[in-house]
Coordinates of C-alpha atoms in Angstrom, one line a residue:
M1 CA 17.6 -35.3 -1.7
I2 CA 17.6 -32.0 -0.7
T3 CA 17.9 -29.5 -3.6
T4 CA 16.5 -26.2 -2.6
I5 CA 18.4 -24.2 -0.1
A6 CA 15.2 -21.4 1.4
L7 CA 16.1 -18.8 3.7
D8 CA 13.7 -16.3 5.3
L9 CA 16.0 -13.2 6.1
D10 CA 15.5 -10.9 8.6
N11 CA 17.0 -12.3 12.1
T12 CA 17.6 -15.7 9.3
L13 CA 20.5 -14.9 6.7
L14 CA 21.1 -11.3 7.7
N15 CA 22.8 -10.3 11.0
S16 CA 21.8 -7.9 12.7
N17 CA 23.2 -5.1 10.4
R18 CA 20.9 -6.8 8.4
E19 CA 23.5 -7.6 6.0
I20 CA 24.8 -11.4 4.0
S21 CA 28.4 -12.0 5.7
A22 CA 30.9 -13.3 4.4
E23 CA 31.0 -16.4 5.9
N24 CA 27.4 -17.3 5.2
E25 CA 27.9 -15.5 1.3
K26 CA 30.6 -17.5 0.7
V27 CA 28.9 -20.9 1.7
L28 CA 25.9 -20.1 0.1
K29 CA 27.9 -19.5 -3.6
Q30 CA 29.6 -22.7 -2.9
L31 CA 26.4 -25.0 -2.7
H32 CA 24.8 -22.8 -5.8
E33 CA 27.2 -23.1 -8.1
A34 CA 27.7 -26.8 -7.1
G35 CA 23.8 -27.0 -8.5
K36 CA 21.7 -26.1 -5.3
R37 CA 18.7 -23.8 -5.8
V38 CA 18.9 -20.7 -3.6
V39 CA 15.4 -19.0 -2.8
L40 CA 15.3 -16.2 -0.5
C41 CA 11.5 -16.5 0.5
T42 CA 11.1 -13.0 2.3
G43 CA 8.0 -10.8 3.3
R44 CA 9.9 -8.0 1.7
P45 CA 9.4 -6.8 -2.8
L46 CA 11.1 -8.5 -5.0
G47 CA 13.0 -4.8 -5.3
A48 CA 13.8 -4.5 -1.9
V49 CA 15.4 -7.6 -2.1
Q50 CA 17.5 -7.2 -5.7
H51 CA 20.7 -6.1 -3.6
L52 CA 20.8 -9.5 -1.8
I53 CA 20.4 -11.4 -5.2
K54 CA 23.1 -10.1 -6.2
Q55 CA 25.4 -10.3 -4.1
L56 CA 24.5 -14.1 -4.0
E57 CA 24.9 -14.2 -7.7
L58 CA 21.6 -15.5 -8.0
T59 CA 21.4 -14.7 -11.5
K60 CA 21.3 -18.3 -13.1
P61 CA 18.2 -18.7 -15.4
E62 CA 16.8 -21.3 -12.5
D63 CA 16.5 -18.3 -10.2
F64 CA 13.8 -18.0 -8.3
T65 CA 12.7 -15.6 -4.9
I66 CA 10.0 -16.0 -3.2
T67 CA 8.5 -12.4 -2.0
F68 CA 5.1 -11.5 0.0
N69 CA 5.4 -14.6 2.1
G70 CA 5.0 -16.9 -0.2
G71 CA 2.0 -14.4 -3.0
L72 CA 4.2 -13.7 -5.3
V73 CA 7.7 -16.5 -6.5
Q74 CA 9.4 -14.9 -9.6
N75 CA 12.4 -15.3 -11.4
N76 CA 15.6 -13.4 -11.1
V77 CA 16.5 -13.1 -14.9
T78 CA 13.5 -12.5 -16.4
Q79 CA 11.1 -11.2 -13.3
E80 CA 8.8 -14.4 -15.2
I81 CA 5.5 -14.3 -12.5
L82 CA 5.1 -18.4 -11.8
N83 CA 2.7 -17.2 -9.7
Q84 CA 1.0 -14.0 -7.5
T85 CA -1.7 -13.9 -5.2
T86 CA -2.9 -9.7 -4.3
L87 CA -5.6 -8.5 -2.5
N88 CA -7.5 -5.4 -3.8
K89 CA -9.0 -2.3 -2.5
A90 CA -11.8 -3.9 -1.4
E91 CA -10.4 -6.3 1.3
V92 CA -7.9 -3.5 2.0
E93 CA -10.6 -1.3 2.9
M94 CA -11.5 -4.2 5.7
L95 CA -8.1 -3.5 7.1
Y96 CA -8.5 0.9 7.1
Q97 CA -11.7 0.7 8.5
D98 CA -10.3 -1.6 11.3
A99 CA -7.5 1.0 11.8
K100 CA -9.7 4.1 11.6
L101 CA -11.4 2.7 14.5
R102 CA -9.0 0.8 16.8
N103 CA -5.9 3.5 15.9
Y104 CA -3.3 1.5 14.2
P105 CA -0.9 2.1 11.1
L106 CA -1.5 0.7 7.5
D107 CA 1.7 0.4 4.3
V108 CA 0.0 -1.2 1.4
L109 CA 2.3 -2.9 -0.8
G110 CA 1.8 -2.3 -4.3
P111 CA 3.5 -3.3 -7.7
D112 CA 6.3 -0.7 -7.3
K113 CA 6.1 1.1 -4.5
V114 CA 4.6 1.3 -1.0
Y115 CA 1.1 3.3 0.2
S116 CA 1.3 4.6 3.6
L117 CA -2.5 5.7 4.2
I118 CA -1.9 8.8 6.0
E119 CA -4.7 9.0 7.9
C120 CA -4.3 6.1 10.1
G121 CA -0.7 7.7 10.8
K122 CA 2.4 7.5 9.9
S123 CA 4.5 4.4 10.3
D124 CA 8.0 3.9 11.2
Y125 CA 7.6 1.3 8.3
E126 CA 9.8 3.7 5.9
S127 CA 12.9 4.0 7.8
F128 CA 13.1 0.6 8.3
M129 CA 12.7 -0.1 4.8
S130 CA 15.5 1.9 4.6
G131 CA 14.8 3.8 0.7
M132 CA 14.7 0.0 -1.1
I133 CA 11.1 1.0 -2.4
P134 CA 9.0 4.0 -2.7
F135 CA 6.7 6.0 -0.7
E136 CA 4.1 8.0 -0.8
D137 CA 1.4 9.0 1.7
V138 CA -2.3 8.7 0.3
D139 CA -5.5 9.1 1.9
F140 CA -7.8 5.5 1.2
A141 CA -9.6 7.9 -1.4
D142 CA -6.5 8.1 -3.0
L143 CA -5.0 4.4 -3.3
P144 CA -5.3 2.8 -6.9
A145 CA -8.7 1.1 -7.1
D146 CA -7.5 -0.3 -10.6
Q147 CA -4.2 -2.2 -9.2
T148 CA -4.0 -4.8 -6.2
F149 CA -1.5 -5.0 -3.4
G150 CA 0.8 -7.9 -2.3
K151 CA 0.3 -7.4 1.4
V152 CA -0.7 -4.9 4.2
V153 CA 1.3 -4.3 7.4
S154 CA 1.0 -2.5 10.5
S155 CA 4.7 -1.7 11.6
A156 CA 4.2 -1.1 15.8
P157 CA 6.1 -0.6 18.8
A158 CA 5.5 -4.8 19.8
E159 CA 3.3 -3.8 22.5
K160 CA 0.7 -2.4 20.2
V161 CA 1.3 -4.9 17.5
S162 CA 0.2 -7.3 20.2
Q163 CA -2.9 -5.5 21.1
T164 CA -3.8 -5.4 16.9
R165 CA -3.8 -8.3 16.6
A166 CA -5.5 -9.4 20.1
G167 CA -8.6 -7.6 18.6
L168 CA -8.8 -8.3 15.6
P169 CA -12.5 -8.8 14.3
Q170 CA -13.2 -11.8 12.8
N171 CA -14.3 -10.9 9.5
I172 CA -11.1 -10.0 9.5
K173 CA -9.5 -13.7 10.4
D174 CA -11.6 -15.0 7.7
N175 CA -10.3 -13.0 5.1
F176 CA -6.7 -12.6 5.9
H177 CA -3.9 -14.8 7.1
V178 CA -2.2 -12.2 9.6
V179 CA 0.9 -13.0 11.7
P180 CA 4.0 -10.8 12.8
S181 CA 7.1 -10.9 10.7
R182 CA 9.2 -9.6 13.9
R183 CA 8.1 -8.3 16.9
E184 CA 7.2 -5.2 15.3
L185 CA 5.8 -5.5 12.5
L186 CA 2.2 -7.3 12.1
E187 CA 1.6 -8.9 8.3
F188 CA -2.1 -9.4 6.4
L189 CA -1.9 -11.5 3.4
P190 CA -4.1 -13.0 1.4
A191 CA -5.7 -15.6 2.7
S192 CA -4.3 -18.8 1.4
V193 CA -0.2 -17.5 1.8
N194 CA 2.6 -18.4 3.3
K195 CA 5.6 -19.7 2.6
A196 CA 5.6 -23.2 2.2
R197 CA 2.4 -22.6 -0.3
G198 CA 4.7 -20.2 -2.6
L199 CA 7.9 -23.1 -2.0
G200 CA 5.5 -25.7 -2.8
Q201 CA 4.2 -23.8 -6.2
L202 CA 8.1 -23.6 -7.3
L203 CA 9.1 -27.4 -6.7
T204 CA 6.5 -27.7 -8.5
Y205 CA 7.8 -26.5 -11.4
F206 CA 10.9 -27.9 -11.0
G207 CA 9.2 -31.6 -11.2
E208 CA 9.4 -32.1 -6.7
T209 CA 8.8 -31.8 -4.1
L210 CA 9.0 -30.5 -0.2
D211 CA 10.4 -33.5 0.7
N212 CA 13.7 -31.9 -0.7
L213 CA 13.7 -28.6 0.6
L214 CA 15.8 -27.9 3.1
A215 CA 14.8 -24.0 4.6
F216 CA 15.7 -21.7 7.4
G217 CA 13.4 -19.1 9.9
D218 CA 13.7 -18.4 12.8
E219 CA 9.5 -16.2 13.1
E220 CA 6.0 -16.9 13.1
N221 CA 5.8 -16.2 9.5
D222 CA 8.0 -18.7 8.6
L223 CA 5.9 -21.7 10.6
E224 CA 4.8 -23.7 7.4
M225 CA 7.3 -23.5 5.7
L226 CA 9.3 -24.9 8.4
Q227 CA 6.9 -27.8 9.3
A228 CA 6.4 -28.8 5.7
A229 CA 10.3 -28.7 4.7
G230 CA 11.8 -32.3 4.3
I231 CA 14.7 -30.9 6.2
G232 CA 13.0 -27.5 9.1
V233 CA 15.7 -25.6 10.9
S234 CA 15.7 -23.0 13.3
M235 CA 17.8 -20.1 14.0
G236 CA 18.9 -19.8 17.5
N237 CA 16.7 -16.9 17.6
A238 CA 13.7 -18.4 16.6
V239 CA 11.0 -17.6 18.4
P240 CA 9.5 -20.7 20.7
L241 CA 6.9 -21.4 18.1
I242 CA 9.4 -21.9 15.7
K243 CA 12.1 -24.0 17.1
E244 CA 9.1 -26.6 18.4
A245 CA 8.4 -27.2 14.1
A246 CA 11.5 -27.4 13.7
N247 CA 13.3 -30.6 12.8
A248 CA 17.1 -29.1 13.9
E249 CA 18.2 -25.6 15.2
T250 CA 21.7 -24.0 14.6
L251 CA 23.5 -21.2 15.7
D252 CA 21.7 -17.4 15.3
N253 CA 21.8 -15.2 12.5
N254 CA 24.8 -13.5 14.5
A255 CA 27.0 -16.2 14.6
D256 CA 26.4 -17.6 11.1
G257 CA 23.8 -20.3 11.5
V258 CA 22.8 -20.8 7.9
A259 CA 26.5 -21.9 6.8
V260 CA 27.5 -23.4 10.0
Y261 CA 24.3 -25.3 9.7
L262 CA 25.5 -26.2 6.0
K263 CA 28.8 -26.9 5.6
R264 CA 27.7 -29.7 8.6
Y265 CA 25.0 -31.1 6.5
F266 CA 26.0 -30.7 3.2
E267 CA 30.2 -31.6 4.5
L268 CA 31.6 -29.1 3.5

């Protein structure tokens, strides 16, 4: 039985205006009130999705969000951390050295702000986040050594992101899970982290398995989640890899694809 609905955000639940449509909101609230868990599952930090949690009223004691692409499982109400996997400064330094050598930008996501490594060049990541989380421009030497970090990203034109990924040295491939979350954003996660792992930890907490999961996604960082879910649904706008991995396909993110599939599946 499906107990849990997991939703990627950008280009899945959110339309091209980066909003939850009225129809998607209505259907998800209806299912949540009927007892289904609705779990936002995103690469963003929790502070950048609070407005969406509020909009969908995901504020019951058992409501959680998966952030940092599976690296952080956190309760929406108490902020209790169920599970967390992070990077340290020494690991970030591997990326910094390669970025300096091959000239690509890096932003490091800390617990309460994003650090832009300005020596690598300022990216457009801050403008993309539109004030949802604070940013600070720093030299690598000034990156706090006593903090841990959720992930590192490289935001650049799609061709640059593709070149960056293709040329990564073996030490980075061995120590990070490297995956794009859109054509213009390459993400460097702790090696063991993906959305399926975070969702598996959450469902285990509730005494369930990934067979109880229905998940929606569109991009490569959703791959493991859709493969592991009892039902994995690709958006009509998903990349070919995701469409091949999914059990089902729905309409695109600008045509209420999430609501369309849920209404049909749950016979609403």
